[in-house]
Structures are given as structure tokens and as C-alpha cells.
Tab-separated table of C-alpha atoms and ligand atoms in Angstrom:
chain	number	residue	atom	x	y	z
N	364	MET	CA	38.162	30.564	54.392
N	365	SER	CA	40.782	29.649	51.780
N	366	VAL	CA	39.626	27.530	48.837
N	367	ALA	CA	41.474	25.123	46.545
N	368	VAL	CA	40.158	22.933	43.744
N	369	LEU	CA	41.819	19.541	43.267
N	370	GLY	CA	41.516	18.236	39.722
N	371	ALA	CA	42.178	20.564	36.806
N	372	GLY	CA	39.698	19.142	34.315
N	373	ALA	CA	36.795	21.054	32.804
N	374	PHE	CA	34.723	21.167	35.988
N	375	GLY	CA	37.548	21.881	38.451
N	376	THR	CA	38.785	24.713	36.243
N	377	ALA	CA	35.272	26.168	35.869
N	378	LEU	CA	34.705	26.093	39.636
N	379	ALA	CA	38.045	27.801	40.249
N	380	VAL	CA	37.123	30.529	37.753
N	381	ALA	CA	33.683	31.059	39.323
N	382	LEU	CA	34.916	31.060	42.928
N	383	SER	CA	37.764	33.457	42.161
N	384	ALA	CA	35.040	36.130	42.040
N	385	LYS	CA	35.061	35.894	45.862
N	386	GLY	CA	38.787	35.620	46.567
N	387	PRO	CA	41.969	33.840	45.526
N	388	VAL	CA	41.579	30.180	44.511
N	389	THR	CA	44.281	27.570	43.969
N	390	LEU	CA	43.710	25.048	41.174
N	391	TRP	CA	45.719	21.818	41.484
N	392	GLY	CA	46.333	19.277	38.739
N	393	ARG	CA	48.668	16.292	38.734
N	394	ARG	CA	50.194	17.488	35.457
N	395	ILE	CA	49.458	20.866	33.991
N	396	GLU	CA	50.485	21.050	30.376
N	397	TRP	CA	48.820	24.349	29.538
N	398	GLN	CA	49.065	27.996	30.510
N	399	GLY	CA	46.277	30.535	30.853
N	400	GLN	CA	43.604	28.447	29.056
N	401	ASN	CA	42.720	24.824	29.846
N	402	PRO	CA	42.114	22.948	26.560
N	403	LEU	CA	39.359	20.992	28.358
N	404	LEU	CA	37.537	24.311	28.765
N	405	PRO	CA	38.050	26.056	25.436
N	406	GLY	CA	37.671	29.805	25.229
N	407	VAL	CA	37.970	30.445	28.975
N	408	VAL	CA	40.908	32.586	30.054
N	409	LEU	CA	41.897	32.040	33.683
N	410	PRO	CA	41.431	35.200	35.738
N	411	GLY	CA	44.291	36.534	37.876
N	412	GLY	CA	42.630	35.228	41.048
N	413	VAL	CA	43.286	31.606	40.066
N	414	SER	CA	46.766	30.222	40.709
N	415	VAL	CA	47.585	26.908	39.087
N	416	THR	CA	49.931	24.400	40.707
N	417	GLU	CA	51.141	20.790	40.579
N	418	ASN	CA	51.942	20.868	44.331
N	419	LEU	CA	49.029	19.745	46.465
N	420	PRO	CA	47.809	22.954	48.171
N	421	ASP	CA	46.773	23.544	51.748
N	422	ALA	CA	43.392	25.275	52.126
N	423	ASP	CA	40.406	25.269	54.505
N	424	ILE	CA	38.054	24.004	51.779
N	425	LEU	CA	39.213	21.503	49.178
N	426	LEU	CA	36.836	20.839	46.270
N	427	VAL	CA	37.688	17.449	44.809
N	428	ALA	CA	36.876	17.491	41.085
N	429	VAL	CA	38.412	14.301	39.736
N	430	PRO	CA	36.116	11.764	37.989
N	431	ALA	CA	34.509	9.088	40.178
N	432	GLN	CA	36.530	6.270	38.582
N	433	ALA	CA	39.758	8.203	39.375
N	434	MET	CA	38.859	8.886	43.030
N	435	GLY	CA	40.394	5.625	44.338
N	436	GLY	CA	43.764	6.299	42.688
N	437	PHE	CA	43.681	9.958	43.725
N	438	LEU	CA	43.021	9.012	47.356
N	439	SER	CA	45.714	6.345	47.510
N	440	ASP	CA	48.191	9.048	46.440
N	441	HIS	CA	46.931	11.933	48.574
N	442	ALA	CA	44.536	10.922	51.396
N	443	PRO	CA	46.902	11.652	54.339
N	444	ALA	CA	47.343	15.258	53.161
N	445	LEU	CA	43.567	15.795	52.950
N	446	ASP	CA	42.446	14.726	56.423
N	447	GLN	CA	41.123	17.333	58.931
N	448	ARG	CA	39.822	19.613	56.126
N	449	ALA	CA	36.456	20.305	54.552
N	450	LEU	CA	36.397	18.068	51.479
N	451	VAL	CA	33.702	18.776	48.902
N	452	SER	CA	33.225	15.998	46.356
N	453	CYS	CA	32.257	17.277	42.912
N	454	ALA	CA	32.270	13.867	41.211
N	455	LYS	CA	29.092	12.290	39.808
N	456	GLY	CA	29.390	8.536	39.729
N	457	ILE	CA	29.773	5.256	41.601
N	458	ASP	CA	33.143	3.551	41.788
N	459	LEU	CA	33.023	0.401	39.661
N	460	ALA	CA	35.734	-1.355	41.694
N	461	THR	CA	34.091	-0.941	45.117
N	462	GLY	CA	30.470	0.100	44.476
N	463	ARG	CA	31.113	3.128	46.700
N	464	SER	CA	30.179	6.741	46.150
N	465	PRO	CA	32.930	9.386	45.953
N	466	ALA	CA	31.825	11.008	49.250
N	467	ARG	CA	31.960	7.665	51.021
N	468	MET	CA	35.421	7.022	49.599
N	469	LEU	CA	36.561	10.449	50.832
N	470	ALA	CA	35.069	9.853	54.285
N	471	GLU	CA	36.651	6.419	54.617
N	472	ALA	CA	40.072	7.582	53.429
N	473	CYS	CA	40.004	10.782	55.510
N	474	PRO	CA	38.108	9.934	58.717
N	475	ASN	CA	38.753	13.332	60.353
N	476	ALA	CA	37.588	15.398	57.401
N	477	THR	CA	34.202	17.074	57.018
N	478	VAL	CA	32.834	15.625	53.797
N	479	ALA	CA	30.263	17.360	51.582
N	480	VAL	CA	28.963	17.018	48.030
N	481	LEU	CA	28.492	19.719	45.398
N	482	THR	CA	26.163	18.570	42.642
N	483	GLY	CA	23.292	19.695	40.427
N	484	PRO	CA	22.617	20.922	36.889
N	485	SER	CA	25.710	22.798	35.731
N	486	PHE	CA	27.848	22.524	32.649
N	487	ALA	CA	31.435	23.573	33.257
N	488	ALA	CA	31.288	25.922	30.263
N	489	ASP	CA	28.215	27.701	31.679
N	490	ILE	CA	29.757	28.125	35.133
N	491	ALA	CA	33.030	29.397	33.701
N	492	ARG	CA	31.190	31.983	31.579
N	493	GLY	CA	29.452	33.299	34.689
N	494	LEU	CA	25.974	32.179	33.617
N	495	PRO	CA	23.466	31.816	36.493
N	496	THR	CA	23.544	28.317	38.010
N	497	ALA	CA	21.834	26.652	40.990
N	498	LEU	CA	23.489	23.697	42.717
N	499	THR	CA	23.006	21.523	45.771
N	500	LEU	CA	25.489	21.492	48.638
N	501	ALA	CA	24.928	18.343	50.714
N	502	CYS	CA	26.572	17.817	54.092
N	503	ALA	CA	25.415	15.524	56.899
N	504	ASP	CA	26.686	18.081	59.424
N	505	ALA	CA	24.077	20.851	59.096
N	506	GLU	CA	26.296	23.574	60.590
N	507	ALA	CA	29.249	22.740	58.357
N	508	GLY	CA	26.849	22.593	55.397
N	509	HIS	CA	25.612	26.086	56.207
N	510	ARG	CA	29.198	27.414	56.340
N	511	LEU	CA	30.112	25.736	53.062
N	512	GLN	CA	26.940	26.954	51.362
N	513	HIS	CA	27.877	30.545	52.137
N	514	ALA	CA	31.575	30.133	51.418
N	515	LEU	CA	30.935	28.645	47.964
N	516	SER	CA	27.949	30.703	46.740
N	517	THR	CA	28.510	33.704	44.489
N	518	PRO	CA	25.976	36.177	43.059
N	519	VAL	CA	25.493	33.845	40.044
N	520	LEU	CA	26.284	30.453	41.614
N	521	ARG	CA	23.424	29.760	44.045
N	522	LEU	CA	23.877	26.835	46.395
N	523	TYR	CA	20.873	25.191	48.037
N	524	ARG	CA	21.580	23.124	51.152
N	525	THR	CA	20.588	19.629	52.274
N	526	THR	CA	21.790	17.094	54.825
N	527	ASP	CA	20.762	14.192	52.549
N	528	VAL	CA	24.192	13.348	51.142
N	529	THR	CA	23.061	9.957	49.824
N	530	GLY	CA	20.111	11.388	47.896
N	531	ALA	CA	22.080	14.289	46.428
N	532	GLU	CA	25.038	12.165	45.443
N	533	LEU	CA	23.017	9.317	43.927
N	534	GLY	CA	20.846	11.741	41.954
N	535	GLY	CA	23.977	13.126	40.306
N	536	ALA	CA	25.446	9.686	39.630
N	537	LEU	CA	22.299	8.027	38.281
N	538	LYS	CA	21.136	10.837	36.010
N	539	ASN	CA	24.240	10.275	33.891
N	540	VAL	CA	23.102	6.715	33.179
N	541	ILE	CA	19.619	7.841	32.181
N	542	ALA	CA	21.120	10.629	30.030
N	543	ILE	CA	23.018	7.978	28.074
N	544	ALA	CA	19.731	6.116	27.557
N	545	ALA	CA	18.064	9.334	26.355
N	546	GLY	CA	20.928	9.828	23.901
N	547	VAL	CA	20.544	6.270	22.647
N	548	ALA	CA	16.824	6.872	22.023
N	549	ILE	CA	17.509	10.009	19.984
N	550	GLY	CA	20.562	8.545	18.224
N	551	ALA	CA	18.635	5.438	17.201
N	552	GLY	CA	15.800	7.566	15.806
N	553	LEU	CA	13.210	6.427	18.363
N	554	GLY	CA	11.883	9.975	18.754
N	555	ASP	CA	11.195	12.583	21.420
N	556	SER	CA	8.237	10.649	22.866
N	557	ALA	CA	10.495	7.660	23.551
N	558	ARG	CA	13.017	9.984	25.172
N	559	ALA	CA	10.318	11.431	27.457
N	560	ALA	CA	9.338	7.883	28.466
N	561	ILE	CA	12.958	7.018	29.243
N	562	ILE	CA	13.489	10.180	31.290
N	563	THR	CA	10.314	9.526	33.295
N	564	ARG	CA	10.814	5.804	33.877
N	565	GLY	CA	14.511	6.482	34.412
N	566	PHE	CA	13.644	8.972	37.115
N	567	ALA	CA	11.423	6.323	38.751
N	568	GLU	CA	14.320	3.891	38.921
N	569	MET	CA	16.759	6.570	40.098
N	570	THR	CA	14.400	7.238	42.992
N	571	ARG	CA	13.898	3.516	43.698
N	572	PHE	CA	17.653	2.935	43.898
N	573	ALA	CA	18.361	6.016	46.011
N	574	VAL	CA	15.540	5.246	48.462
N	575	ALA	CA	16.830	1.662	48.805
N	576	LYS	CA	20.162	3.230	49.794
N	577	GLY	CA	18.546	5.440	52.446
N	578	ALA	CA	17.849	8.647	50.502
N	579	ASP	CA	14.850	10.904	51.080
N	580	PRO	CA	12.734	10.625	47.882
N	581	GLU	CA	12.160	14.400	47.975
N	582	THR	CA	15.851	15.015	47.406
N	583	LEU	CA	15.535	13.247	44.048
N	584	THR	CA	12.937	15.804	42.932
N	585	GLY	CA	15.415	18.631	43.530
N	586	LEU	CA	18.326	20.133	41.601
N	587	SER	CA	20.640	17.197	42.207
N	588	GLY	CA	18.174	14.631	40.814
N	589	LEU	CA	15.384	15.750	38.486
N	590	GLY	CA	17.077	19.095	37.780
N	591	ASP	CA	20.299	17.523	36.578
N	592	LEU	CA	18.437	14.733	34.767
N	593	ILE	CA	16.508	17.291	32.713
N	594	LEU	CA	19.702	19.136	31.792
N	595	THR	CA	21.792	16.115	30.944
N	596	ALA	CA	19.151	14.132	29.079
N	597	THR	CA	18.182	17.025	26.810
N	598	SER	CA	21.400	18.857	25.942
N	599	GLU	CA	24.110	17.993	23.463
N	600	GLN	CA	26.508	19.848	25.755
N	601	SER	CA	26.370	16.696	27.905
N	602	ARG	CA	29.099	14.131	27.278
N	603	ASN	CA	26.857	11.363	28.623
N	604	PHE	CA	24.058	12.319	26.242
N	605	ARG	CA	26.497	12.574	23.320
N	606	TYR	CA	27.939	9.156	24.174
N	607	GLY	CA	24.387	7.750	24.111
N	608	LEU	CA	23.790	9.435	20.735
N	609	SER	CA	26.876	7.712	19.347
N	610	LEU	CA	25.740	4.325	20.690
N	611	GLY	CA	22.320	4.853	19.109
N	612	ARG	CA	23.895	5.771	15.775
N	613	ALA	CA	26.503	2.976	15.993
N	614	GLU	CA	29.255	5.588	15.696
N	615	ALA	CA	32.639	5.615	17.439
N	616	PHE	CA	33.106	7.846	20.515
N	617	ASP	CA	36.402	9.384	21.667
N	618	PRO	CA	37.536	7.113	24.555
N	619	HIS	CA	39.424	10.006	26.195
N	620	VAL	CA	36.236	11.924	26.952
N	621	THR	CA	34.953	11.516	30.514
N	622	VAL	CA	31.597	9.676	30.426
N	623	GLU	CA	30.751	8.955	34.062
N	624	GLY	CA	27.468	7.163	33.277
N	625	ALA	CA	29.119	4.247	31.444
N	626	ALA	CA	31.039	2.837	34.421
N	627	THR	CA	28.318	3.947	36.828
N	628	ALA	CA	25.703	1.945	34.872
N	629	ARG	CA	27.824	-1.158	35.346
N	630	ALA	CA	28.320	-0.440	39.058
N	631	VAL	CA	24.583	0.187	39.529
N	632	ALA	CA	23.548	-2.907	37.570
N	633	ALA	CA	25.797	-5.084	39.752
N	634	ILE	CA	24.417	-3.601	42.998
N	635	ALA	CA	20.827	-3.792	41.723
N	636	ALA	CA	21.188	-7.468	40.752
N	637	ARG	CA	22.763	-8.328	44.109
N	638	GLU	CA	20.190	-6.425	46.174
N	639	GLY	CA	17.075	-7.091	44.082
N	640	ILE	CA	16.445	-3.462	43.046
N	641	GLU	CA	14.572	-3.203	39.745
N	642	MET	CA	16.679	-0.996	37.412
N	643	PRO	CA	15.720	-1.949	33.848
N	644	VAL	CA	17.063	1.111	32.000
N	645	SER	CA	20.367	1.195	33.910
N	646	THR	CA	20.859	-2.539	33.416
N	647	LEU	CA	20.397	-2.190	29.650
N	648	ILE	CA	22.826	0.736	29.524
N	649	ALA	CA	25.335	-1.398	31.443
N	650	GLY	CA	24.919	-4.076	28.749
N	651	LEU	CA	25.292	-1.548	25.921
N	652	ALA	CA	28.299	0.203	27.491
N	653	GLY	CA	29.932	-3.145	28.235
N	654	GLY	CA	29.389	-4.249	24.608
N	655	ARG	CA	27.228	-7.219	25.636
N	656	LEU	CA	24.060	-5.867	24.013
N	657	GLY	CA	23.185	-4.107	20.771
N	658	VAL	CA	20.754	-1.192	20.583
N	659	LYS	CA	18.076	-3.188	18.731
N	660	GLN	CA	18.203	-5.941	21.337
N	661	ALA	CA	18.126	-3.420	24.209
N	662	VAL	CA	15.034	-1.710	22.800
N	663	GLU	CA	13.293	-5.067	22.273
N	664	LEU	CA	14.066	-6.105	25.854
N	665	LEU	CA	12.708	-2.817	27.222
N	666	LEU	CA	9.487	-3.022	25.198
N	667	ALA	CA	8.922	-6.684	26.072
N	668	ARG	CA	8.780	-5.982	29.812
N	669	PRO	CA	5.474	-6.945	31.429
N	670	LEU	CA	2.792	-4.240	31.497
N	671	LYS	CA	2.366	-2.832	34.978
N	672	GLU	CA	0.909	-0.005	37.048
N	673	GLU	CA	2.717	3.321	36.833
S	1430	LIG	N1	32.307	18.984	32.993
S	1430	LIG	C1	31.134	19.300	33.541
S	1430	LIG	O1	30.328	20.036	32.941
S	1430	LIG	C2	30.765	18.783	34.892
S	1430	LIG	C3	31.463	17.750	35.485
S	1430	LIG	N2	31.074	17.280	36.702
S	1430	LIG	C4	31.767	16.155	37.316
S	1430	LIG	O2	33.088	16.533	37.651
S	1430	LIG	C5	33.921	15.380	37.640
S	1430	LIG	C6	35.156	15.709	36.819
S	1430	LIG	O3	34.727	15.906	35.485
S	1430	LIG	P1	35.437	16.871	34.461
S	1430	LIG	O4	36.273	17.894	35.129
S	1430	LIG	O5	34.409	17.340	33.530
S	1430	LIG	O6	36.392	15.817	33.722
S	1430	LIG	P2	37.559	16.104	32.677
S	1430	LIG	O7	37.647	14.925	31.805
S	1430	LIG	O8	37.388	17.440	32.071
S	1430	LIG	O9	38.860	16.165	33.607
S	1430	LIG	C7	39.213	15.147	34.473
S	1430	LIG	C8	40.415	15.638	35.247
S	1430	LIG	O10	40.679	14.731	36.313
S	1430	LIG	C9	42.081	14.561	36.368
S	1430	LIG	N3	42.440	13.293	36.996
S	1430	LIG	C10	42.106	12.052	36.617
S	1430	LIG	N4	42.642	11.160	37.460
S	1430	LIG	C11	43.332	11.862	38.391
S	1430	LIG	C12	44.102	11.500	39.519
S	1430	LIG	N5	44.244	10.238	39.895
S	1430	LIG	N6	44.689	12.494	40.231
S	1430	LIG	C13	44.536	13.760	39.858
S	1430	LIG	N7	43.809	14.179	38.811
S	1430	LIG	C14	43.211	13.229	38.089
S	1430	LIG	C15	42.528	14.596	34.925
S	1430	LIG	O11	43.891	14.868	34.900
S	1430	LIG	P3	44.859	14.213	33.782
S	1430	LIG	O12	44.673	15.083	32.593
S	1430	LIG	O13	46.186	14.308	34.416
S	1430	LIG	O14	44.404	12.806	33.556
S	1430	LIG	C16	41.677	15.744	34.386
S	1430	LIG	O15	42.278	16.980	34.613
S	1430	LIG	C17	33.081	14.237	37.035
S	1430	LIG	O16	32.623	13.400	38.054
S	1430	LIG	C18	31.902	14.960	36.386
S	1430	LIG	O17	30.726	14.188	36.361
S	1430	LIG	C19	30.035	17.830	37.383
S	1430	LIG	C20	29.330	18.864	36.841
S	1430	LIG	C21	29.634	19.409	35.551
S	1431	LIG	O1	26.993	16.824	35.204
S	1431	LIG	C1	26.906	17.541	34.255
S	1431	LIG	C2	25.888	18.606	34.153
S	1431	LIG	O2	25.252	18.820	35.376
S	1431	LIG	C3	27.813	17.360	33.095
S	1431	LIG	O3	27.313	16.363	32.316
S	1431	LIG	P1	28.256	15.513	31.361
S	1431	LIG	O4	29.306	14.870	32.236
S	1431	LIG	O5	27.334	14.537	30.721
S	1431	LIG	O6	28.873	16.453	30.371
């Protein structure tokens, strides 16, 4: 099965590099201003098996690796050319404009496509260097999921399979929000114990939200939920965590860096308020990211919540 990656950012480029171990891969970007090495993925030289293009490629499997907030614009430009294929969303977020997940946006824009999600703990730099990584491949169609799992696994990139697309996708989207909160805790000097509390209570609200949306709670305990939360909330390789650090330290953050959790926090807070889902950490991160709250005030609000059963 031929494979193309759409979106030539850090993650799309890393996936193309990793998958080229199995056969030729086409990497598409809307404007490619580099040759041989993508500046978003420093130090990684593209192997010969990856061909880079600005012309939308035709392939059996298309991995869509544009950020969640860019998915709407990407689909309005390209949806007709993507229908009838296997489309694998690699984005971790919730669209702020519509409240929809990337996989749902793909499925609605391309009704004859088979839609799947690739998610889980994996920094682009690690994947591109060939370090061992385990991910989740979620597809509602079990047979198609099985085919995709085998087509996209390599000796060092191990894909586990699930049919719970909602659980896998929401785990990946929500962990970014909690990773920002963990970064805020460390950046503001609240300590490792506070971070552990935020990760744990954050995981509880991730699960609450996902279950309210129809997910199996067990999916949240897997790679796509807890696994990715652990990675992102504890590593300075994470852009979401680093953004949280900068909020906690009241430092500026480069606005060109992709930080999926900031917009996703706002999308989640809006849905949670509308549907009565208790999401205290995400709601505070939405306030911080939207500039409506300061760190001191956010911490006071969190600590002033009523005492309750765990
Ligand atoms: N980086 C990582 O370690 C990981 C990232 N992910 C997820 O992958 C997704 C992409 O992130 P990542 O690659 O890191 O982001 P980057 O910031 O590295 O790159 C984003 C890319 O998307 C492109 N893009 C934006 N809008 C469009 C559009 N409308 N049409 C075509 N291309 C577009 C940008 O192109 P241009 O330069 O032209 O704007 C850029 O190449 C995110 O959801 C992220 O959470 C998942 C796992 C790991
Ligand atoms: O999703 C990721 C790791 O699994 C990448 O995290 P960041 O987007 O925070 O860098």
C-alpha cells in the first residue's frame, strides 16, 4: 500500500522518515522552503526514500499531520481530493471554531474515506531518530484498523490497535491541556508534588470528558491517554509543557510554535460549560491561555475548590 504524509511540519516529516524504512513515502507541504533538512526537525537528514512535493499526492494511505486548528482550512482546500482513501489523522486537538475533533472533521468532509487516528506518546525528534516508540492506531472499522496497523508499524514504531476512536483522539487532545498546567506548576515554582496532583486530577477530568463523549474509560489508561500525558507533562521536549513553563514564569513564548493545548483548552472549556462536565484544570488553562486569568489567581481558584471524595 502506498503511503503519503500530508503536512510537512515536525511530526509529518518524522513520520515520513520512519515509514520510509518500509518503502517509498511522499511528504507533502503547502510550501516547502527547505531542502534535505526540515528546520522544524533540526539535525534530521531526509533519507532517499522520502520524496518531498508541493503537489497533493495520490496514495492508498494518507497521514494527515497538520495541526488541529489548521484542519478546517486544509480540508476546505483539499477535501475532494482526499475522499475514498484511508485517512489517518495525526493531529492532537479540538477545533476551536466548531468543537469538533480532527477525525470527525475528516469524516464529515470526506464521507467515503476510511478515517483512523494515529496518536500516543511520541516526540517527532525521537521518531525521526529511530528510537523505539509505541503508538495507538484507532479505527472504528476493525478490519481496516488491522490493515493500517500492519502497514504503518516498523520494527521500532509499534502500533497498538483499538476501535475506540473517540477515546484515543480525546486522550491525545486533552493531555496537551494538562501538560500546559503541569508546566505552569513547575514554572511558577509550585513544586513536583503540585505537578503530580495536577497530572492525577487532570487525568480524572480527561477521563470524565472522554466518557461523556462516549469513550471507553479503559482507552484513557492506554498509550493515547495516560501514556501521552506522562510524556508531555514531564518533558521539556514538549511544546505544551514549555508553554506552560513560560506562563508560570511570566515569560514570553514564541507565538509561531505550535501549542495545541492552548486552543484546545478553550474549546474544551466551552463544551464543558455548555454540557455541565466538570473540568476545573482545563477551564483554568483556558482562562490563562486566553489572558483572562493570572497564574496567582488560577492557583487560588484551584485550591479554593470544595473538598471532595477522590
Ligand atoms: N511534533 C511532535 O512531536 C508531535 C506532534 N503531533 C501532532 O501533530 C500535529 C502537527 O504538529 P507538528 O508537525 O509538530 O507541527 P509543526 O508546527 O511542526 O508544523 C505544522 C505544519 O502544518 C502545516 N500547515 C498548517 N496549516 C496548513 C494548511 N492549512 N495546509 C497545509 N499545511 C498546513 C505547516 O505548514 P506552513 O509552514 O506552511 O504553515 C507546518 O508545516 C499536531 O496536532 C501535533 O499535536 C503528534 C505527536 C508528536
Ligand atoms: O504529542 C506530543 C508527544 O506525544 C508532542 O507534544 P508537544 O506538541 O507538546 O510537543
